[in-house]
CSV table of C-alpha atoms in Angstrom, one decimal:
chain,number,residue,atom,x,y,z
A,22,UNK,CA,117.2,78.3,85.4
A,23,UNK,CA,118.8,81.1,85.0
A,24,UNK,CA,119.7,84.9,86.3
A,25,UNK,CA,118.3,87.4,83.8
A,26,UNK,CA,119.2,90.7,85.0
A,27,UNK,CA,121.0,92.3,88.4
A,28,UNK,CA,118.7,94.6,89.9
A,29,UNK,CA,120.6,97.4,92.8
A,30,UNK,CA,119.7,100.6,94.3
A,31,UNK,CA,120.4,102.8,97.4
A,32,UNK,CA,117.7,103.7,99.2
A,33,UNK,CA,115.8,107.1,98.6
A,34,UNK,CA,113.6,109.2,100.1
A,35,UNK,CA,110.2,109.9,98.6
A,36,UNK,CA,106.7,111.9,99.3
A,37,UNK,CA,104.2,109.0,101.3
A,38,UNK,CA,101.1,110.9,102.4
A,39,UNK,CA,102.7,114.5,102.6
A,40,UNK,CA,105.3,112.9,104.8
A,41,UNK,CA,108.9,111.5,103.9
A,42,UNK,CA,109.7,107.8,103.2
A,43,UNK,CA,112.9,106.2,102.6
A,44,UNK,CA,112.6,103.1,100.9
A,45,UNK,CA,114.8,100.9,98.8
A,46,UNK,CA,112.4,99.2,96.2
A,47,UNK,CA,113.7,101.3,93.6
A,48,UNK,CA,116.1,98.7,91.5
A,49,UNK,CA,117.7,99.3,88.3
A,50,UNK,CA,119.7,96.5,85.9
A,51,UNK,CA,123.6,97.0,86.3
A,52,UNK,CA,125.9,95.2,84.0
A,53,UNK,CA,129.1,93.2,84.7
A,54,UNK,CA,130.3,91.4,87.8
A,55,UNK,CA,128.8,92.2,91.0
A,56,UNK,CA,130.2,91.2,94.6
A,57,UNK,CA,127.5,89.5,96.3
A,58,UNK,CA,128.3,89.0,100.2
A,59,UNK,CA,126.5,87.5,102.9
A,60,UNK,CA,123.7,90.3,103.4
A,61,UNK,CA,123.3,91.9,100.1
A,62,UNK,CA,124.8,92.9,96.5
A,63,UNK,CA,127.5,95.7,96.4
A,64,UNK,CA,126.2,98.9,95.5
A,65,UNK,CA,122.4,97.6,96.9
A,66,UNK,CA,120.7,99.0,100.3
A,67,UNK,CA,117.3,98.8,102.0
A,68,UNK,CA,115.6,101.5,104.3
A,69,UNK,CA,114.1,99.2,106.7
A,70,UNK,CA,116.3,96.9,107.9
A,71,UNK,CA,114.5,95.5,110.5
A,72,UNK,CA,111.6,93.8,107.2
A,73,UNK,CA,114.0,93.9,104.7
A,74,UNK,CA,117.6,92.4,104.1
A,75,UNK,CA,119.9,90.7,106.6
A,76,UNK,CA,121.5,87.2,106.5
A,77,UNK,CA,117.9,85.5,105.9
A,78,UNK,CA,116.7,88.2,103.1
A,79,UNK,CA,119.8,88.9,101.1
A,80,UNK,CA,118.6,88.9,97.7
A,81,UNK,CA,115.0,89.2,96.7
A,82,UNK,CA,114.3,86.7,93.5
A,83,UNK,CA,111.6,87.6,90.8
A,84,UNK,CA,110.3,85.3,88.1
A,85,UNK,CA,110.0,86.7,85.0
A,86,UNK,CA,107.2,84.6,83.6
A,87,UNK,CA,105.3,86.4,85.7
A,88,UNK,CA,105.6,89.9,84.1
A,89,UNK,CA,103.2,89.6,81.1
A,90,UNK,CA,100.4,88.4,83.6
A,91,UNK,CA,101.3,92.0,85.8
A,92,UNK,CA,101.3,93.8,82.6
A,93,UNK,CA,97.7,93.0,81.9
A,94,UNK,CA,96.8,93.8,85.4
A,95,UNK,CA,98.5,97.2,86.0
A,96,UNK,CA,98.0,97.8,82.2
A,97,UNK,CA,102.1,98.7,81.5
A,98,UNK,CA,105.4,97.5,80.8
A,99,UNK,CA,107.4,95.6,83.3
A,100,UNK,CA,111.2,95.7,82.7
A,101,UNK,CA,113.6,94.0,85.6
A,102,UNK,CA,113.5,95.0,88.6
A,103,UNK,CA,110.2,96.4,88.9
A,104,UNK,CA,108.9,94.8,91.6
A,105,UNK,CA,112.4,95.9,93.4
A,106,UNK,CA,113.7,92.4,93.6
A,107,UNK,CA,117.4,92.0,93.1
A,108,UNK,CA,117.5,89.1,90.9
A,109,UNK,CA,115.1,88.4,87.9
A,110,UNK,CA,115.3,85.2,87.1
A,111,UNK,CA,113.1,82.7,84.9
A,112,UNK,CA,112.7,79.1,85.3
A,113,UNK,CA,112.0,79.1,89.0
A,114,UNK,CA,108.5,79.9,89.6
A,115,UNK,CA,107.0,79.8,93.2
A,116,UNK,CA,105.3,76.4,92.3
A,117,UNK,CA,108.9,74.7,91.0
A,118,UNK,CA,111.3,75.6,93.7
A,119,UNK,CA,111.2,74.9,97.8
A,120,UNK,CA,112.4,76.5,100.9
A,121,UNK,CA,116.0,75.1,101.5
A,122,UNK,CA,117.0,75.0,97.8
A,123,UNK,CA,120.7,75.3,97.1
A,124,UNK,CA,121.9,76.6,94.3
A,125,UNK,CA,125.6,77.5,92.7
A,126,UNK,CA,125.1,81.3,90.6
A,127,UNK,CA,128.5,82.7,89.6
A,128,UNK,CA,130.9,82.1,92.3
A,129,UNK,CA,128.6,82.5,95.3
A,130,UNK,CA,125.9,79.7,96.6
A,131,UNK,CA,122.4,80.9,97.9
A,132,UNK,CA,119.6,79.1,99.4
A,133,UNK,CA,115.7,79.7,99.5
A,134,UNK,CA,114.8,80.9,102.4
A,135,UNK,CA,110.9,82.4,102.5
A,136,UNK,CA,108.4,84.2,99.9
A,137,UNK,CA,108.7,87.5,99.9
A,138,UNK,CA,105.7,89.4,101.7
A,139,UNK,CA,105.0,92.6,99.9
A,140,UNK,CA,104.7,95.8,102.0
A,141,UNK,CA,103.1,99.3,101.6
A,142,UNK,CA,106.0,100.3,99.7
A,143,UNK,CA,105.1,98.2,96.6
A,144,UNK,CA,101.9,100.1,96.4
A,145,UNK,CA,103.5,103.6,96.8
A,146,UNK,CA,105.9,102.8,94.0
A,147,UNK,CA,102.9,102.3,91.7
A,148,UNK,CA,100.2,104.3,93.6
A,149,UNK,CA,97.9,101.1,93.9
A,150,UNK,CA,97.6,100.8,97.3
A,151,UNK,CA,95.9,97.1,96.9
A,152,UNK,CA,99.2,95.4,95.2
A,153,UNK,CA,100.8,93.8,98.2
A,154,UNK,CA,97.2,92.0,98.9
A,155,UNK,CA,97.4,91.0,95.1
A,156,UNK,CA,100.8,89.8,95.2
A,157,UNK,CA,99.8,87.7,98.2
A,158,UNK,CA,96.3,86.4,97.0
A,159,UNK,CA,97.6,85.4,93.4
A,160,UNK,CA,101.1,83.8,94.8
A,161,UNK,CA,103.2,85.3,92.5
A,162,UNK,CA,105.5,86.7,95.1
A,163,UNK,CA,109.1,86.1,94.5
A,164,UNK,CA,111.1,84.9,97.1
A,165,UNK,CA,114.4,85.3,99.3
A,166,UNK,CA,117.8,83.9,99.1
A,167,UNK,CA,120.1,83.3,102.2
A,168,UNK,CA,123.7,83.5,101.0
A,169,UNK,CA,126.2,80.0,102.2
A,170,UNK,CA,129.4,81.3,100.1
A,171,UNK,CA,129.9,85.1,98.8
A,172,UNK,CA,131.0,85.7,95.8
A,173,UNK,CA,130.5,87.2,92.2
A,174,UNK,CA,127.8,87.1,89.9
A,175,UNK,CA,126.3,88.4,86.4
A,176,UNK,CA,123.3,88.7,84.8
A,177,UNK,CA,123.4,85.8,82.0
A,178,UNK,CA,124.5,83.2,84.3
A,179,UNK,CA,123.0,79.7,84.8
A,180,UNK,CA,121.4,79.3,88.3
A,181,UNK,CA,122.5,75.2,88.9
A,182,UNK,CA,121.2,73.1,91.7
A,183,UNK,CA,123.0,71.7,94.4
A,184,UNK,CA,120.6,70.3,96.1
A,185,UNK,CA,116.9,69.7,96.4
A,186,UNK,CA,115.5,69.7,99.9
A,187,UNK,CA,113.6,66.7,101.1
A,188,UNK,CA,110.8,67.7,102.5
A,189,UNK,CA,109.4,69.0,99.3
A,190,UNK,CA,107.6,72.8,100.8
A,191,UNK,CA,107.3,75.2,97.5
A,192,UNK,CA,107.3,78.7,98.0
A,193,UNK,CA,103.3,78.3,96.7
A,194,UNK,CA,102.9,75.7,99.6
A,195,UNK,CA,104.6,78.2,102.2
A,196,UNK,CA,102.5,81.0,100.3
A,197,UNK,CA,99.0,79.1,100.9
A,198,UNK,CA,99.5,78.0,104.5
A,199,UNK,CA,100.6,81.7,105.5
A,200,UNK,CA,97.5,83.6,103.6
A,201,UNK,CA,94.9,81.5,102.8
A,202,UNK,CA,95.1,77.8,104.7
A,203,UNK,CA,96.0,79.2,108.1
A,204,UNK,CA,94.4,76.4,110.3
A,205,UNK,CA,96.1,73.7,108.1
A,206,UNK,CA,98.3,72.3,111.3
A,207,UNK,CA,100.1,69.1,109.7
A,208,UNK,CA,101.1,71.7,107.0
A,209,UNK,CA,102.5,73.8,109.1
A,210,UNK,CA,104.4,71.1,111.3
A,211,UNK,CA,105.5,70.2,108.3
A,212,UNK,CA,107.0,74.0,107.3
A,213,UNK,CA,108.5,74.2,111.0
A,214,UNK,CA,110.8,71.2,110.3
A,215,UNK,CA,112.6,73.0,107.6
A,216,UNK,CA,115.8,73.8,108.9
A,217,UNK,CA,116.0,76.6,106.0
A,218,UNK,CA,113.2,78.3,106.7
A,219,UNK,CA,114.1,82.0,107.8
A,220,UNK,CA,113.7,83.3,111.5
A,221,UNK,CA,110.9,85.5,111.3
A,222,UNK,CA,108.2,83.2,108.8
A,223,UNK,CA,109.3,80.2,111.7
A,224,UNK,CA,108.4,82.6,114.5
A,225,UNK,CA,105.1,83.6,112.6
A,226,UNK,CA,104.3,80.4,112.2
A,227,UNK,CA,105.2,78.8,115.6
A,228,UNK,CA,103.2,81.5,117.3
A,229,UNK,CA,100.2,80.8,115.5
A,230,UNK,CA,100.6,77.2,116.0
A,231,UNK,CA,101.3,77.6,119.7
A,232,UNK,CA,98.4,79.5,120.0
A,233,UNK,CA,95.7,76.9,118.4
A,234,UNK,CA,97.6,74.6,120.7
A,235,UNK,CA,96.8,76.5,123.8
């Protein structure tokens, strides 16, 4: 497992539908150490705070594998950072690690916290207005880590685990009951008891389940 590339960027305002939009999923590589605190990298930003960012989304995660597979789709080249994410990383694909994952990178420890779920914005960056929906029907969509201990990191460094939570919910599993199994109750008790899981995927969830319940 291990961090490929540092992705940062301040948000920016662009054209969306003759109107401006200031939005923060443009990321480029940056080289050397980089301070990463409990809501973000240095140097990083997000327009829309209230969907993006904070203590639950502090650092969006990428897999690499996953860029030749995009390539094909979007028919061109991929380089980190392109789907705005702040880490790229490769031997941690959606179906390998769990909500409530801890690991050590550098000197800071992070934790899973929720997939990522794609907005407009994605789209607008590559004027297909359908990629969000992709990202969520094929499952390839990154993640989020939480941030337990601030600290520095640097692209290169290994991503080690410090512990493997229990109850065993991928991001693929989390993925599947939020898009595609949405009656599947057991699994989503099952979601709700992990401590990790961020605020707003536990209020989604609870609601839904609350309201089968009656």
């Amino acid at each position: 497992m291990q961090l490929l590339s540092l992705n940062v960027g301040k948000p920016v305002v662009i054209d969306y539908k003759g109107k401006p939009l200031e939005t923060g999923i443009y990321k480029k590589p940056v080289e050397g150490a980089v301070f990463l605190s409990s809501i973000q990298l240095e140097g990083d930003g997000q327009a829309d705070l209230i969907n993006h960012g904070g203590k639950d989304k502090a650092v969006c995660v990428y897999c690499a594998e996953h860029f030749s597979f995009w390539q094909k789709q979007l028919g061109m080249e991929m380089t980190h950072g392109a789907f705005g994410e702040n880490f790229t990383v490769t031997g941690m694909t959606e179906t390998e690690v769990h909500i409530g994952d801890i690991f050590e990178v550098g000197d800071a420890v992070v934790q899973i916290s929720q997939p990522r779920q794609p907005c407009f914005k994605l789209g607008k960056k590559y004027d297909i207005p359908e990629l969000p929906i992709m990202f969520q029907n094929t499952g390839l969509t990154g993640y989020y880590f939480r941030v337990l201990k601030a600290g520095k990191v640097s692209a290169g460094q290994q991503l080690r685990i410090v512990e493997r939570h229990t109850a065993s919910n991928t991001i693929s599993e989390a993925n599947r009951l939020k898009y595609h199994d949405k009656s599947d109750w057991s699994g989503i008790r099952s979601l709700l008891e992990v401590e990790a899981l961020s605020e707003s995927w536990r209020a989604s969830f609870q609601k839904r389940l609350d309201s089968a319940e009656g």
